[in-house]
Coordinates of C-alpha atoms in Angstrom, one line a residue:
Chain A
M189 CA -13.6 -23.4 -9.7
P190 CA -10.9 -20.8 -9.1
Q191 CA -11.4 -18.8 -6.0
D192 CA -12.3 -15.1 -6.4
E193 CA -9.3 -13.3 -4.8
H194 CA -11.3 -10.1 -4.4
K195 CA -8.5 -8.1 -6.1
E196 CA -8.9 -4.3 -6.4
G197 CA -7.7 -4.5 -10.0
V198 CA -6.4 -1.8 -12.2
G199 CA -9.1 0.6 -11.0
G200 CA -7.8 0.3 -7.4
M201 CA -4.2 0.4 -8.5
I202 CA -4.5 3.8 -10.3
N203 CA -6.9 5.4 -7.8
P204 CA -4.8 8.3 -6.5
T205 CA -7.3 9.7 -4.0
R206 CA -6.8 7.7 -0.8
Y207 CA -3.1 7.6 0.2
G208 CA -1.7 11.1 -0.3
I209 CA 0.8 12.6 -2.7
E210 CA 2.9 9.4 -2.8
R211 CA 0.1 7.5 -4.6
V212 CA -0.3 10.5 -7.0
A213 CA 3.4 10.3 -7.8
Y214 CA 3.0 6.5 -8.3
L215 CA 0.2 7.1 -10.8
L216 CA 2.0 9.9 -12.7
M217 CA 5.2 7.8 -12.8
R218 CA 3.3 5.0 -14.6
L219 CA 1.4 7.3 -16.9
S220 CA 4.5 9.2 -17.9
G221 CA 6.4 6.0 -18.4
L222 CA 3.8 4.6 -20.7
G223 CA 3.5 7.9 -22.5
L224 CA 7.3 8.1 -23.0
L225 CA 7.3 4.6 -24.3
A226 CA 4.6 5.5 -26.9
Y227 CA 6.6 8.6 -27.8
F228 CA 9.7 6.5 -28.2
V229 CA 7.9 4.3 -30.7
A230 CA 6.4 7.3 -32.5
H231 CA 9.8 9.0 -32.6
I232 CA 11.4 5.9 -34.3
Y233 CA 8.6 6.1 -36.9
E234 CA 9.1 9.8 -37.3
T235 CA 12.9 9.6 -37.9
S236 CA 12.3 6.6 -40.3
N237 CA 10.7 9.2 -42.7
I238 CA 14.2 10.3 -43.6
L239 CA 14.2 7.3 -45.9
R240 CA 11.6 9.1 -48.0
G241 CA 14.2 11.8 -48.8
Q242 CA 14.3 15.5 -47.9
V243 CA 10.8 16.2 -49.2
G244 CA 9.2 13.4 -47.2
W245 CA 11.2 14.4 -44.1
N246 CA 10.2 18.0 -44.3
E247 CA 6.5 17.0 -44.9
F248 CA 6.5 15.0 -41.7
L249 CA 8.3 17.7 -39.7
E250 CA 5.6 20.1 -40.6
L251 CA 3.3 18.1 -38.4
T252 CA 5.2 19.2 -35.4
Q253 CA 4.9 22.8 -36.4
T254 CA 1.1 22.8 -35.9
T255 CA -0.8 23.8 -32.7
E256 CA -1.6 20.2 -32.0
G257 CA 2.1 19.2 -32.6
H258 CA 3.2 21.9 -30.2
I259 CA 0.8 20.7 -27.5
F260 CA 1.9 17.1 -28.1
L261 CA 5.5 18.1 -27.6
A262 CA 4.7 20.1 -24.5
I263 CA 3.1 17.0 -23.0
V264 CA 6.2 15.0 -23.9
I265 CA 8.4 17.6 -22.1
A266 CA 6.2 17.4 -19.0
M267 CA 6.3 13.6 -19.0
C268 CA 10.1 13.5 -19.6
V269 CA 10.9 16.0 -16.8
F270 CA 8.6 14.5 -14.2
H271 CA 9.7 10.9 -15.0
T272 CA 13.4 11.9 -14.8
V273 CA 13.2 13.9 -11.5
N274 CA 10.8 11.6 -9.7
G275 CA 12.7 8.6 -11.1
I276 CA 15.9 9.8 -9.4
R277 CA 13.9 10.1 -6.1
V278 CA 12.4 6.6 -6.5
M279 CA 15.8 5.1 -7.4
L280 CA 17.4 6.6 -4.3
G281 CA 14.5 5.4 -2.2
H282 CA 14.8 1.9 -3.7
G283 CA 18.4 1.9 -2.5
G284 CA 17.3 2.8 1.0
V285 CA 18.5 6.4 0.7
G286 CA 16.3 8.9 2.6
V287 CA 13.8 6.5 3.9
G288 CA 14.6 7.0 7.5
K289 CA 16.1 4.8 10.1
P290 CA 14.4 1.9 12.0
A291 CA 13.3 3.0 15.5
R292 CA 10.7 2.1 18.1
P293 CA 7.5 3.7 16.8
D294 CA 5.4 6.1 18.8
Y295 CA 1.7 6.8 18.4
P296 CA 0.4 8.2 16.0
Y297 CA 2.9 6.2 14.0
D298 CA 3.8 8.6 11.2
P299 CA 5.8 6.4 8.8
A300 CA 9.4 7.6 8.6
S301 CA 9.6 6.4 5.0
Q302 CA 7.0 8.9 3.9
N303 CA 9.1 11.9 5.1
Y304 CA 9.5 15.5 4.0
R305 CA 12.5 14.7 1.8
H306 CA 10.5 12.4 -0.4
K307 CA 7.5 14.8 -0.4
I308 CA 9.8 17.6 -1.5
G309 CA 11.1 15.4 -4.2
I310 CA 7.6 14.7 -5.5
Y311 CA 6.5 18.3 -5.4
S312 CA 9.7 19.4 -7.1
S313 CA 9.1 16.9 -9.9
I314 CA 5.7 18.3 -10.5
V315 CA 6.8 21.9 -10.3
L316 CA 9.9 21.4 -12.6
A317 CA 7.7 19.5 -15.1
A318 CA 5.2 22.4 -15.1
V319 CA 8.0 25.0 -15.5
A320 CA 9.7 23.1 -18.3
T321 CA 6.4 22.7 -20.1
M322 CA 5.6 26.4 -19.8
Y323 CA 9.1 27.2 -21.1
G324 CA 8.6 24.8 -24.0
L325 CA 5.2 26.3 -24.9
A326 CA 6.7 29.8 -24.7
V327 CA 9.5 28.8 -27.1
M328 CA 7.2 26.9 -29.5
F329 CA 4.3 29.4 -29.7
G330 CA 6.6 32.4 -29.4
E331 CA 8.2 31.7 -32.8
Chain B
M1275 CA -31.4 -5.7 0.3
A1276 CA -30.8 -2.2 1.5
Q1277 CA -32.7 -1.4 4.7
V1278 CA -32.5 1.2 7.4
S1279 CA -33.0 0.1 11.0
S1280 CA -32.6 2.0 14.2
I1281 CA -32.8 1.7 17.9
S1282 CA -35.0 4.1 19.8
N1283 CA -34.6 5.4 23.3
E1284 CA -31.8 2.9 24.3
Q1285 CA -28.8 5.2 24.2
S1286 CA -27.9 8.2 26.3
S1287 CA -28.9 11.7 25.2
T1288 CA -25.3 12.7 24.4
A1289 CA -25.2 10.0 21.6
K1290 CA -25.1 11.1 18.0
S1291 CA -26.1 8.7 15.2
I1292 CA -24.6 7.6 11.9
I1293 CA -25.7 5.5 9.0
L1294 CA -23.5 2.3 9.1
K1295 CA -23.4 0.7 5.6
I1296 CA -22.2 -2.9 5.8
S1297 CA -21.2 -4.9 2.8
R1298 CA -23.1 -8.2 2.7
Y1299 CA -21.9 -11.0 0.5
N1300 CA -21.9 -14.8 0.6
P1301 CA -19.8 -16.2 -2.2
E1302 CA -21.8 -19.5 -2.0
H1303 CA -25.0 -18.0 -3.3
D1304 CA -24.7 -14.2 -4.0
E1305 CA -23.7 -12.8 -7.4
S1306 CA -22.3 -9.6 -6.0
S1307 CA -22.1 -7.7 -2.7
Q1308 CA -24.8 -5.4 -1.5
F1309 CA -25.0 -2.8 1.3
M1310 CA -27.3 -2.9 4.2
E1311 CA -27.8 0.3 6.1
F1312 CA -28.3 0.7 9.8
N1313 CA -28.9 3.8 11.9
V1314 CA -26.4 3.4 14.8
K1315 CA -26.0 5.7 17.8
Y1316 CA -22.4 6.4 18.9
E1317 CA -20.5 8.2 21.6
K1318 CA -17.1 10.0 21.2
W1319 CA -15.3 6.8 22.1
T1320 CA -17.4 4.3 20.1
T1321 CA -15.3 2.3 17.6
V1322 CA -16.4 0.9 14.3
L1323 CA -16.2 -2.6 15.7
E1324 CA -18.5 -1.7 18.6
A1325 CA -21.0 -0.2 16.1
I1326 CA -20.9 -3.5 14.0
L1327 CA -21.4 -5.5 17.2
D1328 CA -24.3 -3.2 18.0
V1329 CA -25.8 -4.1 14.7
K1330 CA -25.3 -7.8 15.3
K1331 CA -26.9 -7.5 18.8
H1332 CA -29.9 -5.4 17.8
F1333 CA -30.6 -5.8 14.1
D1334 CA -29.0 -8.6 12.3
H1335 CA -27.0 -11.3 14.1
S1336 CA -26.0 -12.9 10.7
V1337 CA -23.5 -10.1 9.9
A1338 CA -20.1 -11.9 9.6
V1339 CA -17.1 -10.2 11.2
R1340 CA -13.9 -11.5 12.6
Y1341 CA -12.6 -10.0 15.8
S1342 CA -11.0 -11.0 19.1
C1343 CA -8.9 -8.7 21.3
R1344 CA -10.6 -5.3 20.6
Q1345 CA -7.3 -3.5 21.3
A1346 CA -5.3 -3.6 18.0
T1347 CA -3.2 -6.6 19.1
C1348 CA -4.7 -9.7 17.4
G1349 CA -5.0 -8.2 13.9
S1350 CA -8.4 -9.9 13.2
C1351 CA -10.7 -7.0 12.4
G1352 CA -9.1 -5.4 9.4
M1353 CA -11.6 -4.1 6.9
I1354 CA -12.1 -1.2 4.5
I1355 CA -13.7 1.6 6.4
N1356 CA -14.8 4.6 4.4
G1357 CA -12.5 3.5 1.5
K1358 CA -9.3 2.8 3.5
P1359 CA -8.0 -0.3 5.2
R1360 CA -8.2 0.1 8.9
L1361 CA -8.7 -2.0 12.1
A1362 CA -12.3 -1.7 13.2
C1363 CA -11.3 -1.9 16.9
F1364 CA -8.8 0.9 16.4
T1365 CA -11.0 3.3 14.5
K1366 CA -13.3 5.6 16.3
I1367 CA -16.4 6.7 14.5
S1368 CA -15.9 10.3 15.8
E1369 CA -12.5 10.4 14.1
L1370 CA -14.0 9.6 10.7
D1371 CA -15.8 12.9 10.6
S1372 CA -18.7 11.5 8.5
N1373 CA -22.4 10.8 8.9
V1374 CA -22.1 7.7 6.8
V1375 CA -19.6 4.9 7.7
T1376 CA -19.1 2.3 5.0
V1377 CA -17.5 -1.0 5.9
E1378 CA -16.4 -3.6 3.3
P1379 CA -14.1 -6.6 3.4
M1380 CA -10.4 -6.0 2.8
N1381 CA -9.3 -5.9 -0.8
N1382 CA -6.9 -8.5 -2.2
F1383 CA -8.2 -11.2 0.1
P1384 CA -10.8 -13.8 -0.8
V1385 CA -14.1 -13.1 1.0
I1386 CA -15.5 -15.8 3.3
R1387 CA -18.6 -13.9 4.0
D1388 CA -19.5 -10.2 4.6
L1389 CA -16.5 -8.6 6.3
A1390 CA -14.5 -11.8 7.0
V1391 CA -11.7 -12.6 4.6
K1392 CA -9.3 -15.6 4.2
F1393 CA -5.8 -15.1 5.5
E1394 CA -4.3 -18.3 4.1
K1395 CA -2.2 -16.5 1.4
L1396 CA -0.9 -13.9 3.9
F1397 CA 0.2 -16.6 6.3
D1398 CA 1.7 -18.7 3.5
S1399 CA 3.7 -15.8 2.3
H1400 CA 4.8 -15.0 5.9
Q1401 CA 5.9 -18.6 6.4
K1402 CA 7.7 -18.6 3.0
I1403 CA 10.3 -16.1 4.2
K1404 CA 11.2 -18.2 7.2
P1405 CA 10.0 -16.0 10.0
Y1406 CA 12.3 -17.4 12.7
L1407 CA 16.0 -17.1 13.7
I1408 CA 18.2 -19.4 11.6
R1409 CA 21.5 -20.5 13.1
D1410 CA 23.4 -23.7 13.8
D1411 CA 23.7 -23.4 17.5
T1412 CA 20.9 -22.9 20.1
E1413 CA 20.6 -21.1 23.4
L1414 CA 18.5 -24.0 24.7
V1415 CA 21.6 -26.2 25.3
S1416 CA 22.7 -25.7 28.9
D1417 CA 26.4 -24.9 28.0
E1418 CA 25.4 -22.2 25.6
K1419 CA 24.9 -18.6 26.6
E1420 CA 22.0 -16.3 25.7
F1421 CA 22.3 -14.5 22.3
L1422 CA 23.0 -11.1 23.7
Q1423 CA 22.2 -7.9 21.7
T1424 CA 23.1 -4.3 22.3
P1425 CA 20.2 -1.8 22.4
E1426 CA 21.4 -0.5 19.0
E1427 CA 21.1 -4.0 17.5
V1428 CA 17.6 -4.3 18.8
E1429 CA 16.6 -1.0 17.3
Q1430 CA 17.5 -2.3 13.9
Y1431 CA 14.5 -4.7 13.8
I1432 CA 12.2 -4.1 16.8
Q1433 CA 9.9 -1.8 14.8
F1434 CA 9.2 -4.6 12.3
A1435 CA 8.6 -7.1 15.1
N1436 CA 5.4 -5.1 15.9
C1437 CA 3.6 -6.7 12.9
I1438 CA 0.3 -8.2 14.0
K1439 CA -0.4 -9.8 10.5
C1440 CA -3.7 -7.9 10.1
G1441 CA -3.2 -7.7 6.3
L1442 CA -4.0 -4.0 6.0
C1443 CA -0.7 -3.3 4.2
N1444 CA -1.4 -6.0 1.6
S1445 CA -4.9 -4.6 1.1
A1446 CA -3.6 -1.1 0.4
C1447 CA -0.7 -2.2 -1.8
P1448 CA -1.2 -1.2 -5.5
T1449 CA 0.9 -4.2 -6.7
M1450 CA -1.2 -6.6 -4.7
A1451 CA -4.2 -5.1 -6.5
T1452 CA -3.2 -6.7 -9.8
D1453 CA -0.5 -9.3 -9.1
S1454 CA -1.7 -12.6 -7.5
S1455 CA 1.8 -13.9 -7.2
F1456 CA 3.4 -10.9 -5.4
V1457 CA 4.7 -11.9 -2.0
G1458 CA 3.3 -8.7 -0.5
P1459 CA 4.6 -5.9 1.9
Q1460 CA 3.8 -7.9 5.0
A1461 CA 6.1 -10.8 4.2
L1462 CA 8.9 -8.5 2.7
A1463 CA 8.9 -6.4 5.9
Q1464 CA 9.2 -9.5 7.9
A1465 CA 12.1 -10.7 5.7
Y1466 CA 13.9 -7.4 6.7
R1467 CA 13.0 -8.0 10.3
Y1468 CA 15.0 -11.2 10.4
V1469 CA 17.8 -10.1 8.1
A1470 CA 18.4 -7.1 10.3
D1471 CA 18.5 -9.2 13.5
S1472 CA 22.1 -9.7 14.6
R1473 CA 21.3 -13.1 16.0
D1474 CA 20.1 -14.5 12.6
K1475 CA 22.4 -16.3 10.2
G1476 CA 19.8 -17.1 7.5
K1477 CA 20.2 -14.0 5.5
D1478 CA 21.4 -15.7 2.2
S1479 CA 18.6 -18.3 2.2
R1480 CA 16.0 -15.6 2.9
L1481 CA 17.3 -13.2 0.2
K1482 CA 17.1 -16.0 -2.3
I1483 CA 13.4 -16.4 -1.6
I1484 CA 12.5 -12.8 -2.2
D1485 CA 14.9 -12.2 -5.1
D1486 CA 12.2 -13.1 -7.5
S1487 CA 10.2 -11.3 -10.3
H1488 CA 7.2 -11.5 -8.0
G1489 CA 9.3 -10.8 -4.9
I1490 CA 11.0 -7.6 -3.7
W1491 CA 11.5 -6.2 -7.2
R1492 CA 7.7 -5.8 -7.6
C1493 CA 7.5 -3.1 -4.9
H1494 CA 7.4 0.4 -6.5
F1495 CA 7.6 2.3 -3.2
A1496 CA 4.1 3.8 -3.3
G1497 CA 4.2 3.7 0.5
S1498 CA 0.5 3.0 1.0
C1499 CA 1.4 0.0 3.2
S1500 CA 3.1 2.2 5.7
Q1501 CA 0.3 4.7 5.7
V1502 CA -2.3 2.2 6.8
C1503 CA -0.2 0.1 9.2
P1504 CA -1.9 0.4 12.7
K1505 CA 1.3 -0.6 14.6
G1506 CA 3.9 1.8 13.0
V1507 CA 5.8 -1.0 11.3
D1508 CA 6.5 1.0 8.2
P1509 CA 6.8 -1.9 5.7
A1510 CA 7.9 0.5 2.9
M1511 CA 11.0 1.4 4.9
G1512 CA 11.9 -2.2 5.6
I1513 CA 11.5 -3.2 2.0
Q1514 CA 13.6 -0.3 0.7
L1515 CA 16.4 -1.0 3.3
L1516 CA 16.3 -4.6 2.3
R1517 CA 16.5 -3.8 -1.4
G1518 CA 19.3 -1.3 -0.7
Y1519 CA 21.2 -4.1 0.8
M1520 CA 20.6 -6.4 -2.2
L1521 CA 21.6 -3.6 -4.6
G1522 CA 24.8 -2.9 -2.7
F1523 CA 23.7 0.5 -1.5
R1524 CA 24.0 -0.7 2.1
S1525 CA 26.2 -3.0 4.0

């Protein structure tokens, strides 16, 4: 009989409440990545409508001119901006950039890798995503 | 199974009390874990481990818990305390700022019974990355000299040599939560510890081991491992520095 490994599972993986803003960024990065992947597939379907000619193309584009379409596009803007800015932070971190230098640790052992540079990067990603979304909403609903 | 037990008139008048909820589970005959509740008195300096031992002494000696040094050196008493992985001997009840203290076995480790978990996979992963100096010569031969290091060279790895293999980092890691094959932050940080050691010559063989789809590339820099480490090892830093080296960001 296979041994129960007592894994936390997906529920534990996506729980953002216990380990600070870094774990929130981890969750948002995954959600925005999956969301953008879904949008990419939908976008290919959308552009394939050009094969139906100009009338078919215009019919489909009208979907994006509705309130629901605008909200959908605003969410795409938020996901895109957050994923891009936070992705740059994560890529730099993966390269060992900005994660601090090894040193003898002193109590209370604040981890150098969770430093203010990365926290600023995370908060900047969220703020920029919010600003871009509000700008997008203003443009779309301001027409 | 839930019950509330308490000691009366045994503690000093300055003692406060908390409800200690202990997860009880025996994989041999229990379907799932259940909590037992105990009313435990504590002082400002009382640790969670002392509270559990108090329960064993006065209420239920069958509570299974692993411990040894009681000073955050042996790495035996890791458990989930109020939702986060911590060492029971290193966590004061007064610091938790809660009237209810919940203790559960660490996540991502098979449960032996109650709060005791199996460490075999942790030790296997640790052993897998060759946690020793690799070189052709030896300082044990009388003609050889000691392998001297400058203080700067020692600084490169000494932080990571503090690891006590308590498993808290593996318990907090979001990748470990779903990937049974992931080598884990403990072993990856130890891989960096030896790669960064100027006396070691086994870098290439070690990097081959961790350059795997379930190796270093599975770390997503969530940083939870570093936040729960009770010895300031900062596994997330070691893993990113090691990956930076593998990606060519660092020399």
